[in-house]
Amino acid sequence: MNCQTQEKIEVNGKEFILLGTAHVSEASIKEVEQVIEEQAPDVIAVELDETRYESIVDPESWKDMDIVKVLHEKQGFLLLSNVVLSNYQKKMGSKSSVKPGEEMADALRIAKEKGIEHVLADRSLSVTMRRAWAKTPAAERLRLLSFLCTSAFSDEVMSNEEIENLKQENEMDKMFSEISSVLPVTKKIFIDERDRYIASKIWECKGKKILAVIGVGHMHGVKSYLEKIAEDEISSDVSDIEEVPAKSKKAKILSWTIPALIVALIAAGFVIGGKEKGAELLSKWVLWNGILAGIGAIIGGAHIITVLVSILGAPLTSLCPFIGIGFVAGAVQSFVKKPTVKDIENLQNDSSSIRGFYRNRVLRILLIFFLSSIGSSIGTFAGGASFVSIFSRIFKGQ
């Protein structure tokens, strides 16, 4: 058994075989086929969720996407991140004919042909991304966004030899050590939680011999969690990490408190400082929010109507917890520049370059959604900060 890519655990009369792969490796596909033939497992579990599996077996599923629905369901950042990460994997394997995750799909194909029970063992990507965003501190979110942007437009292409080196233990340890030090919360959500989740799903598989085809980066973590479950150190119940955490009571209160405070301060300005100071407070709020949201929309390549809606709408949506300017701007842009089937078909290819992001109407909508939201958020803090100066002058009688 290859010690670098395979591990075996025997417990309670069951045998768990962990096969570590690189997701764009041709050698990994051959190894999957070889191990299935040699081991004849009762069950094959793979590191895929339903959505990613469907995208592999049905690449045309992109055509059914409703971009406005995506934004309305607050999935804009998820879609953008998914496109970027998928494109990154595609670049890694661009010198080979292997599609990202093809070894997983191949394992499932063989399982179906041989009548072997199969299990999709990974957590939903949507849940993973939304948990990461919800639990990641503001400063780390910026580093996460920086990582995604760098990955999206990097010109680095890995050779076949470099791809195979990903399966070397020391290379993976080094990479995950760097992720852990720079993005500790993100690493916990993307790697540690998924290690536990995958281990739980593997543990619950029926049969006496279970083959788990997983990314080599998950090998040590999954093995460790399997051993802990076997020794009753932890439960196989993963319900606590299967859902997106609800907003805390404090966060809900804060989402209403800040808008109420802004409105109260503007009203107080009129009462204490008179019409002139009140109007100054109101204008600062409108200008900071509107102009910065508009600038964000412009940078995103928005239509002039979308820019105007961003400028006029941001001061209002910033005071409403139920709707953000990003959704409004994205929805308007999708109406005035409706995406075509060609845009959806070229989504992955266009995401590999900055020019492609602006050429593709779907990607441009995502840019506008994201950048107008960022602009309005900065405007909220800047507008609030300007209130301090104005009230200082009011109390000084100026």
Coordinates of C-alpha atoms in Angstrom, one line a residue:
M1 CA 0.0 0.0 0.0
N2 CA 1.4 3.4 -1.0
C3 CA 2.1 5.1 2.3
Q4 CA 2.0 8.6 0.8
T5 CA -1.5 8.3 -0.7
Q6 CA -3.2 5.5 1.2
E7 CA -4.0 4.8 4.8
K8 CA -5.9 1.9 6.4
I9 CA -7.8 1.7 9.7
E10 CA -9.3 -1.5 11.0
V11 CA -11.8 -1.2 13.9
N12 CA -14.9 -3.1 15.1
G13 CA -14.6 -5.6 12.3
K14 CA -14.6 -2.8 9.6
E15 CA -11.8 -1.7 7.3
F16 CA -11.5 1.9 6.2
I17 CA -9.2 2.6 3.3
L18 CA -8.4 6.3 2.7
L19 CA -7.1 7.1 -0.8
G20 CA -5.6 10.6 -1.1
T21 CA -5.7 12.3 -4.5
A22 CA -4.8 15.5 -6.2
H23 CA -8.0 16.8 -7.8
V24 CA -6.4 17.5 -11.2
S25 CA -4.0 14.5 -11.3
E26 CA -4.1 12.0 -14.1
A27 CA -2.2 9.6 -11.9
S28 CA -4.8 9.9 -9.2
I29 CA -7.5 8.7 -11.7
K30 CA -5.5 5.6 -12.5
E31 CA -4.8 4.9 -8.9
V32 CA -8.5 5.2 -8.0
E33 CA -9.3 2.6 -10.7
Q34 CA -6.5 0.3 -9.5
V35 CA -7.4 0.5 -5.8
I36 CA -11.1 -0.2 -6.5
E37 CA -10.1 -3.3 -8.6
E38 CA -7.6 -4.6 -6.0
Q39 CA -9.6 -3.9 -2.8
A40 CA -13.2 -4.7 -4.1
P41 CA -14.8 -2.4 -1.4
D42 CA -18.4 -2.8 -0.2
V43 CA -18.8 1.0 -0.2
I44 CA -17.1 3.9 -2.0
A45 CA -17.3 7.3 -0.4
V46 CA -16.0 10.4 -2.2
E47 CA -15.2 14.0 -1.2
L48 CA -18.0 15.6 -3.1
D49 CA -21.4 17.1 -2.2
E50 CA -24.5 16.9 -4.4
T51 CA -24.0 20.3 -6.0
R52 CA -20.4 19.8 -7.0
Y53 CA -21.1 16.3 -8.3
E54 CA -23.9 17.6 -10.5
S55 CA -21.6 20.3 -11.9
I56 CA -19.1 17.6 -12.8
V57 CA -21.5 15.2 -14.5
D58 CA -23.7 18.0 -16.0
P59 CA -21.5 21.0 -17.0
E60 CA -24.6 22.4 -18.7
S61 CA -26.3 23.0 -15.4
W62 CA -24.9 26.6 -15.4
K63 CA -27.5 27.5 -18.1
D64 CA -30.3 27.2 -15.6
M65 CA -28.9 29.8 -13.3
D66 CA -31.1 32.8 -12.3
I67 CA -28.6 35.5 -11.3
V68 CA -31.3 37.7 -9.6
K69 CA -32.4 34.8 -7.6
V70 CA -28.8 34.1 -6.6
L71 CA -28.4 37.7 -5.3
H72 CA -31.8 37.7 -3.6
E73 CA -30.9 34.5 -1.7
K74 CA -27.7 36.2 -0.6
Q75 CA -25.6 33.7 -2.6
G76 CA -23.7 36.3 -4.6
F77 CA -20.4 36.0 -2.7
L78 CA -20.8 32.2 -2.7
L79 CA -21.1 32.1 -6.5
L80 CA -18.2 34.5 -7.0
S81 CA -16.0 32.5 -4.6
N82 CA -17.1 29.2 -6.3
V83 CA -16.2 30.5 -9.8
V84 CA -12.8 31.8 -8.6
L85 CA -11.9 28.6 -6.7
S86 CA -13.1 26.4 -9.6
N87 CA -11.0 28.5 -12.0
Y88 CA -8.0 28.2 -9.8
Q89 CA -8.3 24.4 -9.9
K90 CA -8.7 24.5 -13.6
K91 CA -5.5 26.5 -14.0
M92 CA -3.7 24.0 -11.9
G93 CA -4.6 21.3 -14.3
S94 CA -4.4 23.2 -17.5
K95 CA -1.4 21.3 -18.8
S96 CA -3.3 18.0 -18.5
S97 CA -6.6 16.9 -19.9
V98 CA -8.0 16.2 -16.4
K99 CA -10.9 18.2 -15.1
P100 CA -11.0 19.2 -11.4
G101 CA -12.6 16.4 -9.4
E102 CA -12.5 13.9 -12.3
E103 CA -11.0 11.2 -10.1
M104 CA -14.0 11.5 -7.8
A105 CA -16.5 11.3 -10.6
D106 CA -14.5 8.3 -12.0
A107 CA -14.8 6.5 -8.6
L108 CA -18.6 7.0 -8.7
R109 CA -18.8 5.8 -12.3
I110 CA -17.0 2.6 -11.5
A111 CA -19.2 2.1 -8.3
K112 CA -22.3 2.4 -10.4
E113 CA -20.9 0.0 -13.1
K114 CA -20.0 -2.6 -10.5
G115 CA -23.1 -2.1 -8.3
I116 CA -21.0 -0.9 -5.4
E117 CA -22.9 1.4 -2.9
H118 CA -21.6 4.9 -3.1
V119 CA -21.7 7.9 -0.8
L120 CA -21.2 11.7 -1.3
A121 CA -19.3 12.4 1.9
D122 CA -18.5 16.1 1.8
R123 CA -20.5 19.0 3.3
S124 CA -22.4 21.3 1.0
L125 CA -20.1 24.0 -0.5
S126 CA -22.9 26.5 0.2
V127 CA -22.9 25.7 3.9
T128 CA -19.1 25.8 4.0
M129 CA -18.8 29.1 2.3
R130 CA -21.5 30.7 4.4
R131 CA -20.2 29.4 7.6
A132 CA -16.7 30.7 6.7
W133 CA -18.1 34.2 6.0
A134 CA -20.3 34.2 9.1
K135 CA -17.5 33.1 11.5
T136 CA -14.5 35.0 9.9
P137 CA -13.5 38.2 11.7
A138 CA -13.5 41.4 9.6
A139 CA -9.7 41.6 9.3
E140 CA -9.4 37.9 8.2
R141 CA -12.2 38.5 5.7
L142 CA -10.0 41.0 3.9
R143 CA -7.2 38.5 3.7
L144 CA -9.6 35.9 2.4
L145 CA -10.8 38.3 -0.3
S146 CA -7.2 39.1 -1.1
F147 CA -6.5 35.4 -1.5
L148 CA -9.5 34.8 -3.7
C149 CA -8.6 37.8 -5.9
T150 CA -5.0 36.7 -6.2
S151 CA -6.1 33.2 -7.1
A152 CA -8.6 34.5 -9.7
F153 CA -6.1 36.4 -11.7
S154 CA -2.8 34.5 -11.1
D155 CA -1.0 33.4 -14.3
E156 CA 0.6 30.5 -12.5
V157 CA 0.2 27.2 -14.2
M158 CA 1.3 24.0 -12.6
S159 CA 3.1 21.3 -14.5
N160 CA 2.1 17.6 -14.3
E161 CA 5.2 17.1 -12.0
E162 CA 4.1 19.9 -9.7
I163 CA 0.6 18.5 -9.5
E164 CA 1.9 15.1 -8.5
N165 CA 4.1 16.8 -5.9
L166 CA 0.9 18.0 -4.2
K167 CA 0.5 14.4 -3.0
Q168 CA 3.8 14.6 -1.1
E169 CA 3.2 14.8 2.6
N170 CA 5.7 17.5 3.3
E171 CA 4.3 19.7 0.6
M172 CA 0.8 19.5 1.9
D173 CA 1.9 20.1 5.5
K174 CA 3.8 23.2 4.5
M175 CA 0.8 24.6 2.6
F176 CA -1.7 24.0 5.3
S177 CA 0.7 25.4 7.9
E178 CA 0.8 28.6 6.0
I179 CA -3.0 28.8 5.7
S180 CA -3.4 28.1 9.4
S181 CA -1.1 31.0 10.3
V182 CA -2.6 33.5 7.9
L183 CA -6.3 32.5 7.9
P184 CA -6.9 30.5 11.1
V185 CA -10.7 30.7 11.1
T186 CA -10.9 30.1 7.4
K187 CA -8.7 27.1 7.8
K188 CA -10.8 25.7 10.6
I189 CA -14.0 26.0 8.5
F190 CA -12.6 24.8 5.2
I191 CA -10.3 22.0 6.4
D192 CA -10.8 21.0 10.1
E193 CA -14.6 21.0 10.1
R194 CA -14.7 19.2 6.7
D195 CA -12.2 16.6 8.0
R196 CA -14.6 15.9 10.8
Y197 CA -17.7 15.9 8.6
I198 CA -16.1 13.6 6.0
A199 CA -14.8 11.2 8.7
S200 CA -18.4 11.1 10.2
K201 CA -19.9 10.2 6.8
I202 CA -17.3 7.6 6.2
W203 CA -17.8 6.1 9.7
E204 CA -21.6 5.8 9.1
C205 CA -21.1 3.9 5.8
K206 CA -22.6 0.3 5.8
G207 CA -20.4 -2.6 4.9
K208 CA -17.2 -4.1 6.1
K209 CA -14.8 -2.5 3.7
I210 CA -15.1 1.2 2.9
L211 CA -12.9 3.0 0.4
A212 CA -12.8 6.8 0.8
V213 CA -11.5 8.8 -2.1
I214 CA -10.5 12.2 -0.7
G215 CA -8.1 15.0 -1.4
V216 CA -4.7 14.3 0.1
G217 CA -4.8 17.4 2.2
H218 CA -7.7 15.8 4.2
M219 CA -5.9 12.5 4.8
H220 CA -4.3 13.2 8.2
G221 CA -7.4 15.0 9.5
V222 CA -9.9 12.5 8.4
K223 CA -7.8 9.6 9.8
S224 CA -7.4 11.4 13.1
Y225 CA -11.2 12.0 13.4
L226 CA -12.0 8.4 12.5
E227 CA -9.7 7.2 15.2
K228 CA -11.3 9.5 17.7
I229 CA -14.8 8.3 16.8
A230 CA -13.6 4.7 17.1
E231 CA -12.2 5.4 20.6
D232 CA -15.4 7.2 21.6
E233 CA -13.5 10.4 22.1
I234 CA -16.0 12.3 19.9
S235 CA -19.4 11.5 18.5
S236 CA -20.1 10.9 14.8
D237 CA -22.9 13.4 15.1
V238 CA -22.0 16.5 13.0
S239 CA -25.3 18.4 13.2
D240 CA -23.5 21.3 14.9
I241 CA -21.5 22.0 11.7
E242 CA -24.1 21.2 9.1
E243 CA -25.9 24.5 9.2
V244 CA -25.1 28.1 8.8
P245 CA -25.0 29.8 12.2
A246 CA -28.0 32.1 12.8
K247 CA -27.2 35.7 13.7
S248 CA -26.7 36.1 17.4
K249 CA -29.2 38.2 19.3
K250 CA -26.5 40.8 19.7
A251 CA -25.9 41.0 15.9
K252 CA -29.6 41.3 15.2
I253 CA -30.0 44.1 17.7
L254 CA -26.9 45.8 16.3
S255 CA -28.3 45.6 12.7
W256 CA -31.3 47.7 13.9
T257 CA -29.4 49.8 16.4
I258 CA -26.9 51.4 14.0
P259 CA -29.6 52.6 11.5
A260 CA -31.8 53.8 14.4
L261 CA -28.8 55.7 15.8
I262 CA -28.0 57.3 12.5
V263 CA -31.6 58.5 12.1
A264 CA -31.6 59.7 15.7
L265 CA -28.4 61.7 15.2
I266 CA -29.7 63.4 12.0
A267 CA -33.0 64.2 13.8
A268 CA -31.0 65.5 16.8
G269 CA -28.9 67.7 14.5
F270 CA -32.1 69.4 13.3
V271 CA -33.4 69.9 16.8
I272 CA -30.1 71.0 18.5
G273 CA -28.2 72.7 15.6
G274 CA -31.1 73.9 13.5
K275 CA -32.0 73.4 9.9
E276 CA -28.5 74.2 8.7
K277 CA -26.6 71.6 10.8
G278 CA -29.4 69.0 10.3
A279 CA -29.2 69.4 6.6
E280 CA -25.4 69.1 6.8
L281 CA -25.7 65.8 8.7
L282 CA -28.2 64.5 6.2
S283 CA -26.1 65.5 3.2
K284 CA -23.0 63.9 4.6
W285 CA -24.8 60.7 5.1
V286 CA -26.3 60.8 1.6
L287 CA -23.1 61.8 -0.1
W288 CA -20.7 59.4 1.6
N289 CA -23.0 56.4 1.1
G290 CA -24.3 57.4 -2.4
I291 CA -21.0 58.5 -3.9
L292 CA -18.9 55.5 -2.6
A293 CA -21.6 53.0 -3.7
G294 CA -21.7 54.7 -7.1
I295 CA -17.9 54.6 -7.4
G296 CA -18.0 50.9 -6.6
A297 CA -20.6 50.4 -9.3
I298 CA -18.6 52.4 -11.8
I299 CA -15.4 50.3 -11.0
G300 CA -17.6 47.2 -11.6
G301 CA -18.5 48.5 -15.0
A302 CA -22.1 49.3 -14.3
H303 CA -24.6 50.8 -16.7
I304 CA -25.3 54.5 -16.0
I305 CA -28.8 53.6 -14.8
T306 CA -27.3 51.1 -12.3
V307 CA -24.8 53.8 -11.1
L308 CA -27.6 56.3 -10.5
V309 CA -29.7 53.7 -8.7
S310 CA -26.6 52.9 -6.5
I311 CA -26.1 56.5 -5.7
L312 CA -29.7 57.2 -4.8
G313 CA -30.4 53.8 -3.2
A314 CA -27.4 53.3 -0.9
P315 CA -28.3 56.0 1.7
L316 CA -31.7 54.2 2.1
T317 CA -30.6 50.6 2.0
S318 CA -27.8 51.3 4.5
L319 CA -30.6 52.1 7.0
C320 CA -32.6 48.9 6.2
P321 CA -31.3 45.5 7.5
F322 CA -33.5 43.6 5.0
I323 CA -31.9 44.7 1.7
G324 CA -28.5 45.8 0.6
I325 CA -27.5 48.1 -2.2
G326 CA -25.5 45.2 -3.8
F327 CA -28.7 43.3 -4.5
V328 CA -30.5 46.4 -5.8
A329 CA -27.6 47.3 -8.1
G330 CA -27.1 43.8 -9.3
A331 CA -30.8 43.4 -10.0
V332 CA -30.9 46.6 -12.0
Q333 CA -27.8 45.7 -14.0
S334 CA -29.3 42.3 -14.8
F335 CA -32.4 44.1 -16.2
V336 CA -30.6 46.8 -18.3
K337 CA -27.8 44.4 -19.4
K338 CA -29.5 41.0 -19.4
P339 CA -27.0 38.1 -19.4
T340 CA -27.1 35.8 -22.4
V341 CA -26.8 32.0 -22.6
K342 CA -23.3 32.7 -24.0
D343 CA -22.3 34.6 -20.9
I344 CA -23.3 31.6 -18.7
E345 CA -21.6 29.1 -21.0
N346 CA -18.3 31.2 -20.8
L347 CA -18.5 31.8 -17.1
Q348 CA -15.5 29.6 -16.2
N349 CA -13.3 30.7 -19.1
D350 CA -14.1 34.4 -18.6
S351 CA -13.3 34.2 -14.9
S352 CA -9.6 33.6 -15.6
S353 CA -8.9 37.3 -16.5
I354 CA -9.9 40.8 -15.5
R355 CA -11.0 41.5 -19.0
G356 CA -13.2 38.4 -18.9
F357 CA -14.9 39.6 -15.7
Y358 CA -15.9 42.8 -17.5
R359 CA -16.8 41.1 -20.7
N360 CA -19.1 38.5 -19.1
R361 CA -22.4 40.0 -18.0
V362 CA -22.9 37.5 -15.2
L363 CA -19.5 38.1 -13.7
R364 CA -19.9 41.9 -14.2
I365 CA -23.2 41.7 -12.2
L366 CA -21.3 39.9 -9.4
L367 CA -18.6 42.6 -9.5
I368 CA -21.2 45.4 -9.2
F369 CA -23.0 43.5 -6.4
F370 CA -19.7 43.2 -4.5
L371 CA -18.1 46.5 -5.1
S372 CA -21.2 48.6 -4.6
S373 CA -21.8 46.8 -1.3
I374 CA -18.2 47.5 -0.2
G375 CA -18.5 51.2 -1.3
S376 CA -21.8 51.6 0.8
S377 CA -20.2 49.9 3.8
I378 CA -17.2 52.2 3.7
G379 CA -19.6 55.1 3.2
T380 CA -21.6 54.1 6.3
F381 CA -18.5 54.3 8.5
A382 CA -17.2 57.5 6.8
G383 CA -20.6 59.2 7.1
G384 CA -20.9 58.2 10.8
A385 CA -17.4 59.4 11.5
S386 CA -18.2 62.8 9.9
F387 CA -21.1 63.2 12.4
V388 CA -18.6 63.5 15.2
S389 CA -17.0 66.6 13.7
I390 CA -20.4 68.2 13.0
F391 CA -21.7 67.6 16.5
S392 CA -18.5 68.9 17.9
R393 CA -19.1 72.2 16.1
I394 CA -22.7 72.2 17.2
F395 CA -21.8 71.9 20.9
K396 CA -19.1 74.6 20.5
G397 CA -21.7 76.9 19.1
Q398 CA -20.1 77.2 15.7

